CSV table of C-alpha atoms and ligand atoms in Angstrom, one decimal:
chain,number,residue,atom,x,y,z
A,156,MET,CA,118.2,47.4,131.5
A,157,ARG,CA,116.1,49.5,133.8
A,158,GLN,CA,117.1,52.6,131.8
A,159,GLY,CA,116.0,50.9,128.6
A,160,ARG,CA,112.7,50.0,130.1
A,161,SER,CA,112.0,53.5,131.4
A,162,LEU,CA,113.0,55.0,128.1
A,163,SER,CA,110.5,52.8,126.2
A,164,ALA,CA,107.8,53.8,128.7
A,165,VAL,CA,108.5,57.5,128.0
A,166,VAL,CA,108.4,56.8,124.2
A,167,ALA,CA,105.1,54.9,124.7
A,168,ILE,CA,103.6,58.0,126.6
A,169,ALA,CA,104.9,60.3,123.8
A,170,VAL,CA,103.4,58.1,121.1
A,171,SER,CA,100.0,57.8,122.8
A,172,PHE,CA,100.0,61.6,123.3
A,173,LEU,CA,100.7,62.3,119.6
A,174,GLU,CA,98.2,59.6,118.6
A,175,GLY,CA,95.6,61.3,120.8
A,176,LEU,CA,96.3,64.6,119.0
A,177,SER,CA,96.1,63.2,115.5
A,178,ALA,CA,93.1,60.9,116.3
A,179,CYS,CA,90.9,63.6,117.8
A,180,GLY,CA,92.5,66.9,116.8
A,181,TYR,CA,91.9,70.1,118.7
A,182,PRO,CA,88.3,71.0,119.4
A,183,SER,CA,87.1,74.1,117.5
A,184,VAL,CA,86.6,77.5,119.2
A,185,ALA,CA,84.4,78.6,116.3
A,186,PRO,CA,81.1,77.7,118.1
A,187,TYR,CA,82.1,80.1,120.9
A,188,LYS,CA,83.1,83.0,118.7
A,189,ALA,CA,80.1,85.1,119.8
A,190,LEU,CA,81.4,84.9,123.4
A,191,GLU,CA,84.5,86.9,122.6
A,192,LEU,CA,84.9,89.9,124.9
A,193,LYS,CA,84.8,93.2,123.0
A,194,GLY,CA,84.6,96.6,124.6
A,195,PRO,CA,85.4,100.2,124.2
A,196,SER,CA,89.1,101.1,124.6
A,197,PRO,CA,89.8,101.7,128.2
A,198,ALA,CA,90.2,105.3,129.4
A,199,SER,CA,93.5,106.4,130.6
A,200,GLY,CA,94.1,105.2,134.2
A,201,GLU,CA,91.2,102.7,133.9
A,202,LEU,CA,91.9,99.2,135.2
A,203,ARG,CA,92.7,97.0,132.2
A,204,ALA,CA,93.5,93.3,131.6
A,205,GLN,CA,95.3,91.4,128.8
A,206,PHE,CA,95.0,87.6,128.5
A,207,LEU,CA,98.3,86.0,127.5
A,208,GLY,CA,97.3,82.3,127.3
A,209,VAL,CA,96.6,79.5,129.8
A,210,THR,CA,96.4,81.4,133.1
A,211,THR,CA,98.6,84.3,132.4
A,212,ILE,CA,96.8,87.7,132.7
A,213,LEU,CA,98.4,91.1,132.9
A,214,PHE,CA,96.5,93.8,135.0
A,215,ASP,CA,97.5,97.4,134.7
A,216,ASP,CA,96.1,100.8,135.8
A,217,GLY,CA,98.8,102.9,134.2
A,218,LYS,CA,100.8,103.2,137.4
A,219,THR,CA,101.0,99.6,138.7
A,220,SER,CA,101.0,96.4,136.8
A,221,ILE,CA,100.7,92.8,138.1
A,222,MET,CA,100.7,89.5,136.2
A,223,THR,CA,99.5,86.1,137.1
A,224,ASP,CA,101.8,83.1,136.4
A,225,GLY,CA,103.7,84.5,133.4
A,226,PHE,CA,103.9,81.3,131.4
A,227,PHE,CA,105.1,81.9,127.8
A,228,SER,CA,107.5,79.1,126.8
A,229,ARG,CA,104.7,76.5,126.2
A,230,PRO,CA,107.1,73.6,125.4
A,231,PRO,CA,106.0,71.4,122.5
A,232,ALA,CA,104.4,68.0,123.4
A,233,LEU,CA,107.2,65.9,122.1
A,234,GLN,CA,109.8,67.9,124.0
A,235,MET,CA,107.7,67.5,127.2
A,236,ALA,CA,107.4,63.8,126.7
A,237,LEU,CA,110.9,62.9,125.6
A,238,GLY,CA,113.2,65.5,126.9
A,239,LYS,CA,113.8,68.3,129.3
A,240,ILE,CA,112.1,71.7,129.4
A,241,GLY,CA,113.1,75.1,130.5
A,242,PRO,CA,112.2,78.8,130.0
A,243,ASP,CA,112.5,79.8,126.3
A,244,HIS,CA,114.2,83.2,126.6
A,245,ALA,CA,113.2,84.4,123.1
A,246,LEU,CA,109.6,83.5,123.5
A,247,ILE,CA,109.5,85.2,126.9
A,248,ASP,CA,111.1,88.4,125.6
A,249,ASP,CA,108.7,88.4,122.6
A,250,ALA,CA,105.6,88.0,124.8
A,251,LEU,CA,106.7,90.6,127.3
A,252,ASP,CA,107.4,93.1,124.5
A,253,ARG,CA,104.1,92.4,122.8
A,254,SER,CA,102.1,92.8,126.0
A,255,GLY,CA,103.8,96.1,126.6
A,256,VAL,CA,105.5,95.1,129.9
A,257,THR,CA,109.0,95.7,128.6
A,258,LYS,CA,108.4,98.5,126.0
A,259,PRO,CA,110.3,101.7,126.6
A,260,GLY,CA,108.3,104.1,128.9
A,261,ALA,CA,105.9,101.4,130.1
A,262,SER,CA,105.5,100.7,133.8
A,263,LYS,CA,107.6,97.9,135.0
A,264,LEU,CA,105.9,94.8,136.4
A,265,ASP,CA,105.3,95.2,140.1
A,266,ALA,CA,104.3,91.7,141.0
A,267,LEU,CA,104.0,88.2,139.5
A,268,LEU,CA,101.4,86.1,141.3
A,269,VAL,CA,102.0,82.4,140.8
A,270,ALA,CA,99.2,79.9,141.4
A,271,HIS,CA,101.4,76.8,141.9
A,272,SER,CA,104.7,75.5,140.7
A,273,HIS,CA,103.7,73.0,138.0
A,274,PHE,CA,105.5,73.9,134.8
A,275,ASP,CA,102.4,75.2,133.0
A,276,HIS,CA,102.2,78.0,135.6
A,277,ALA,CA,105.6,78.5,137.1
A,278,LEU,CA,108.1,77.4,134.4
A,279,ASP,CA,109.0,81.0,133.4
A,280,SER,CA,108.1,82.7,136.7
A,281,GLY,CA,111.7,83.2,137.8
A,282,ARG,CA,112.9,84.4,134.5
A,283,VAL,CA,109.9,86.9,134.2
A,284,ALA,CA,110.5,88.2,137.7
A,285,LYS,CA,114.2,88.6,137.0
A,286,LEU,CA,113.7,90.4,133.7
A,287,THR,CA,110.9,92.8,135.0
A,288,GLY,CA,112.0,93.4,138.6
A,289,ALA,CA,108.6,92.1,139.7
A,290,ARG,CA,108.1,90.8,143.3
A,291,LEU,CA,107.6,87.0,143.0
A,292,VAL,CA,104.5,86.0,145.0
A,293,GLY,CA,104.0,82.3,145.5
A,294,THR,CA,104.8,79.2,147.6
A,295,ALA,CA,108.3,78.4,148.8
A,296,SER,CA,108.5,76.0,145.9
A,297,THR,CA,107.9,78.8,143.5
A,298,GLY,CA,110.5,80.8,145.5
A,299,GLU,CA,113.0,78.1,144.7
A,300,ILE,CA,112.3,78.5,141.0
A,301,GLY,CA,113.0,82.3,141.5
A,302,LEU,CA,116.2,81.7,143.4
A,303,ALA,CA,117.5,79.4,140.6
A,304,GLU,CA,117.0,82.4,138.2
A,305,SER,CA,118.9,84.7,140.7
A,306,VAL,CA,115.7,86.6,141.8
A,307,PRO,CA,116.9,88.2,145.1
A,308,ASP,CA,115.5,86.6,148.2
A,309,ASP,CA,114.0,89.8,149.4
A,310,ARG,CA,111.9,90.1,146.2
A,311,ILE,CA,110.2,86.8,146.9
A,312,GLU,CA,106.9,87.0,148.8
A,313,LEU,CA,105.6,83.7,150.3
A,314,VAL,CA,101.8,83.1,150.2
A,315,CYS,CA,99.6,81.4,152.7
A,316,ASP,CA,95.8,81.3,153.0
A,317,GLY,CA,94.3,84.7,153.7
A,318,LYS,CA,97.6,86.6,153.4
A,319,THR,CA,97.2,90.0,151.7
A,320,PHE,CA,99.6,92.1,149.6
A,321,ASP,CA,99.3,95.7,148.4
A,322,PHE,CA,100.8,96.8,145.2
A,323,GLY,CA,99.9,100.4,144.3
A,324,ALA,CA,96.1,100.5,144.2
A,325,PHE,CA,95.8,96.7,143.9
A,326,ALA,CA,95.0,94.7,147.1
A,327,ILE,CA,95.6,91.0,146.7
A,328,THR,CA,94.4,88.2,149.0
A,329,ALA,CA,95.8,84.7,148.5
A,330,ILE,CA,93.3,81.9,149.0
A,331,GLN,CA,94.5,78.3,149.3
A,332,SER,CA,92.5,76.1,147.0
A,333,PRO,CA,92.8,72.4,145.9
A,334,HIS,CA,94.4,71.6,142.5
A,335,SER,CA,92.1,70.1,139.9
A,336,PRO,CA,91.6,66.3,140.4
A,337,ASN,CA,94.2,63.7,139.5
A,338,ALA,CA,97.1,66.1,139.0
A,339,LYS,CA,100.5,64.7,138.5
A,340,PHE,CA,103.7,65.7,140.4
A,341,PRO,CA,102.4,66.6,143.9
A,342,GLY,CA,104.8,67.6,146.7
A,343,VAL,CA,107.3,70.4,147.2
A,344,ILE,CA,110.4,71.7,145.4
A,345,GLU,CA,113.0,71.4,148.1
A,346,LYS,CA,115.9,73.3,146.6
A,347,PRO,CA,116.6,75.3,143.5
A,348,PHE,CA,117.3,73.3,140.3
A,349,HIS,CA,118.6,74.6,137.0
A,350,PRO,CA,116.5,74.0,133.8
A,351,PRO,CA,116.4,72.4,131.3
A,352,THR,CA,115.0,69.6,133.5
A,353,HIS,CA,112.3,67.0,133.5
A,354,VAL,CA,108.7,68.1,133.7
A,355,SER,CA,108.3,66.1,136.9
A,356,ASN,CA,110.7,68.4,138.8
A,357,TYR,CA,108.0,71.1,138.6
A,358,LYS,CA,106.1,69.8,141.6
A,359,GLU,CA,102.8,71.4,142.6
A,360,GLY,CA,104.5,73.1,145.5
A,361,GLY,CA,102.7,72.0,148.7
A,362,LYS,CA,102.2,69.0,151.0
A,363,GLU,CA,98.9,67.2,150.3
A,364,GLU,CA,98.3,66.9,154.1
A,365,GLU,CA,98.5,70.7,154.3
A,366,GLY,CA,96.0,71.3,151.5
A,367,GLY,CA,98.5,71.3,148.6
A,368,GLY,CA,100.3,74.2,146.9
A,369,ASN,CA,97.7,75.8,144.8
A,370,TYR,CA,96.4,79.3,145.4
A,371,SER,CA,93.7,81.6,144.0
A,372,PHE,CA,94.1,85.3,144.2
A,373,LEU,CA,91.3,87.9,145.0
A,374,ILE,CA,92.4,91.0,143.3
A,375,ARG,CA,90.7,94.3,144.3
A,376,HIS,CA,91.2,97.6,142.7
A,377,GLY,CA,89.1,100.7,143.3
A,378,GLY,CA,85.6,99.4,143.6
A,379,ILE,CA,86.2,96.3,141.4
A,380,SER,CA,86.8,92.8,142.8
A,381,MET,CA,88.2,90.1,140.6
A,382,LEU,CA,88.8,86.5,141.5
A,383,PHE,CA,91.7,84.7,139.7
A,384,HIS,CA,90.8,81.0,140.2
A,385,PRO,CA,93.1,79.0,137.9
A,386,SER,CA,92.5,75.4,139.0
A,387,ALA,CA,89.1,73.7,138.5
A,388,ASN,CA,88.4,72.5,142.0
A,389,VAL,CA,87.0,74.1,145.2
A,390,VAL,CA,86.5,73.8,148.9
A,391,PRO,CA,83.4,76.0,149.1
A,392,GLU,CA,84.0,77.1,152.7
A,393,ARG,CA,87.2,78.8,151.5
A,394,PHE,CA,85.1,81.2,149.4
A,395,GLN,CA,82.5,82.1,151.9
A,396,GLY,CA,82.2,85.8,152.1
A,397,VAL,CA,84.3,86.4,149.0
A,398,GLN,CA,82.7,88.8,146.6
A,399,ALA,CA,83.8,89.2,143.0
A,400,ASP,CA,82.5,91.1,140.1
A,401,VAL,CA,84.7,89.1,137.6
A,402,VAL,CA,85.9,85.5,138.0
A,403,PHE,CA,88.8,84.3,135.8
A,404,LEU,CA,87.6,80.7,136.0
A,405,GLY,CA,90.0,77.8,135.4
A,406,ILE,CA,88.2,75.1,133.3
A,407,GLY,CA,91.2,72.8,132.7
A,408,THR,CA,90.0,69.2,133.0
A,409,LEU,CA,86.6,70.4,134.2
A,410,GLY,CA,85.0,68.6,131.2
A,411,LEU,CA,86.3,65.3,132.5
A,412,GLN,CA,84.5,65.7,135.9
A,413,SER,CA,80.9,64.8,136.9
A,414,THR,CA,78.0,67.1,136.5
A,415,ALA,CA,77.7,67.3,140.3
A,416,PHE,CA,81.4,68.3,140.6
A,417,ALA,CA,80.9,71.1,138.0
A,418,GLU,CA,77.7,72.3,139.7
A,419,ARG,CA,79.4,72.5,143.1
A,420,TYR,CA,82.4,74.3,141.5
A,421,TRP,CA,80.2,76.9,139.7
A,422,ASN,CA,78.0,77.5,142.8
A,423,ALA,CA,80.9,78.2,145.1
A,424,VAL,CA,83.2,80.1,142.8
A,425,VAL,CA,80.7,82.0,140.6
A,426,ARG,CA,77.1,82.0,141.9
A,427,ASP,CA,77.9,82.6,145.6
A,428,THR,CA,80.6,85.2,144.9
A,429,GLY,CA,78.0,87.3,143.0
A,430,ALA,CA,80.1,87.5,139.9
A,431,ARG,CA,78.6,89.1,136.8
A,432,LEU,CA,81.3,88.1,134.3
A,433,VAL,CA,83.2,84.8,134.0
A,434,ILE,CA,86.3,84.7,131.8
A,435,PRO,CA,87.4,81.1,131.2
A,436,ILE,CA,91.1,80.4,131.6
A,437,HIS,CA,93.3,77.3,131.4
A,438,TRP,CA,91.4,76.0,128.4
A,439,ASP,CA,94.0,76.3,125.6
A,440,ALA,CA,96.5,73.6,124.6
A,441,PHE,CA,99.7,74.8,126.4
A,442,ASN,CA,102.0,72.9,124.0
A,443,LEU,CA,101.1,75.2,121.1
A,444,PRO,CA,102.8,78.6,120.7
A,445,LEU,CA,101.3,81.8,121.8
A,446,HIS,CA,101.9,83.6,118.5
A,447,GLU,CA,99.4,81.3,116.8
A,448,PRO,CA,95.6,81.2,117.4
A,449,LEU,CA,94.9,79.4,120.7
A,450,GLN,CA,93.2,76.0,120.4
A,451,PRO,CA,91.5,74.1,123.2
A,452,MET,CA,93.2,71.1,124.9
A,453,PRO,CA,92.3,67.9,122.9
A,454,LYS,CA,90.7,64.7,124.1
A,455,PRO,CA,91.5,62.5,126.0
A,456,PHE,CA,93.4,65.1,128.1
A,457,ASP,CA,90.3,67.3,128.5
A,458,ASP,CA,86.8,67.7,127.1
A,459,PHE,CA,86.4,71.4,126.2
A,460,ASP,CA,82.9,71.3,124.8
A,461,ASN,CA,81.6,69.5,127.8
A,462,ALA,CA,83.3,72.0,130.1
A,463,MET,CA,81.6,74.8,128.2
A,464,THR,CA,78.2,73.2,128.6
A,465,MET,CA,79.0,72.8,132.3
A,466,ILE,CA,79.5,76.5,132.7
A,467,LEU,CA,77.1,77.9,130.1
A,468,VAL,CA,74.0,76.1,131.5
A,469,PRO,CA,74.4,77.6,135.1
A,470,ALA,CA,75.5,80.9,133.6
A,471,ASN,CA,72.3,81.2,131.7
A,472,ARG,CA,70.3,80.1,134.7
A,473,ASP,CA,72.0,82.7,137.0
A,474,GLY,CA,72.3,85.5,134.5
A,475,VAL,CA,76.1,85.5,134.4
A,476,ALA,CA,78.0,86.5,131.3
A,477,VAL,CA,80.7,84.1,130.0
A,478,ARG,CA,83.2,85.8,127.7
A,479,PHE,CA,86.6,84.8,126.3
A,480,MET,CA,89.4,87.3,126.2
A,481,PRO,CA,91.3,87.4,122.9
A,482,THR,CA,95.0,87.1,123.4
A,483,PHE,CA,97.0,90.3,123.7
A,484,GLU,CA,93.9,92.5,123.4
A,485,ILE,CA,93.7,95.2,126.1
A,486,ILE,CA,90.3,95.1,127.8
A,487,GLY,CA,89.0,97.8,130.2
A,488,ILE,CA,87.4,95.9,133.1
A,489,GLU,CA,84.9,98.7,134.0
A,490,GLY,CA,83.8,99.1,130.4
A,491,ALA,CA,83.3,95.3,130.1
A,492,LEU,CA,81.2,95.3,133.2
A,493,ARG,CA,79.2,98.3,132.1
A,494,GLN,CA,77.9,96.6,129.0
A,495,LEU,CA,76.6,93.6,130.8
A,496,PRO,CA,73.0,93.3,132.0
A,497,ALA,CA,72.3,93.2,135.7
A,498,ARG,CA,72.4,89.8,137.3
A,499,ARG,CA,69.0,88.0,137.2
A,500,VAL,CA,69.5,86.6,140.7
A,501,ASP,CA,71.7,88.6,143.0
A,502,THR,CA,73.5,86.3,145.4
A,503,ARG,CA,76.1,88.8,146.3
A,504,PRO,CA,77.2,88.4,149.9
A,505,ARG,CA,76.2,91.2,152.2
A,506,THR,CA,79.6,91.7,153.5
A,507,VAL,CA,81.9,93.1,150.9
A,508,GLU,CA,85.0,91.2,152.0
A,509,THR,CA,85.2,89.0,155.1
A,510,ARG,CA,88.5,87.2,154.3
A,511,THR,CA,91.1,88.4,156.7
A,512,LYS,CA,94.6,87.4,157.4
A,513,ARG,CA,94.5,84.3,159.6
A,514,ALA,CA,96.5,84.4,162.8
A,515,SER,CA,98.3,81.2,161.7
A,516,CYS,CA,99.4,82.8,158.4
A,517,ASP,CA,102.5,84.3,159.8
A,518,ASP,CA,103.6,80.8,160.7
A,519,GLY,CA,103.1,79.6,157.2
A,520,PRO,CA,105.6,78.3,154.8
A,521,LYS,CA,109.1,79.6,155.2
A,522,ARG,CA,112.3,78.7,153.5
B,258,ZN,ZN1,98.9,72.2,138.0
């Protein structure tokens, strides 16, 4: 009886999801076509980036490559609502090939930086780390996803706020940051589980009383500083002293928040870091496949046009460029910055980088 009732609840959720899609459809990206990032082909050895959907970005300097999240399976909506999900090996292989990570002669992946362990970030993280030999950087919960895929324990690097990692010429600092509001599935993953499994098993990856399990990453390379900030929320104090030329800005569910929330978000993550270029991430519907043109998340799950207004208005005020990265296109970061005008109002912090490893960090999460 109880089983019957819970099944009908799941069916009701699935039906309302599909009704939401058909009633409202996907918002159009056409009005933002002019914001597509174009630039000269990067010179050899120049820092380059490729956007691979949702919050997955590949950074490469010809010697070292790092990736954020590595989410490619993008399970269809009906499967998410009715059944179990797991890494889709064919889709992962295809995306890694297409991005150049696994092509013959290409540099292997040195590190995979995982923001948190919800499925739309971490579903494929263990599989990608296993296939590429990358070090898996994330919370202990993400570590459990890696262990389930037989990633060796000594290739798993646990994050905590302020912890730094060096990979070739890349210097990475993890910054703990709250998940976007009203997220489902809080808590930690206690032990490895083997997919396919229910979406709810991919818990965020941190205890709420300890600030949750979501992380941003400050990625510095040569003289360039980039902030990967995947979840649309902020504790401004966490970003004091952080300087970034480029912010990969999570806008998922931002359009559902108040104007005051969005203003505070923009000011802390973009205005006060001195960024000149903002690249929106976590805007596409992650139930649609990566080999088709990306489409924004539909209402009522998000409000893409409202989110765009919420970032374009302050961007115009502060003289910050907002640009979308086309999927799988290789963008030279220096070239992209060179073609931008100087910022109208320079709020860049005087100290280049004041985040340092906190004394308590070594006592952080351990398995
Ligand atoms: Zn999440």
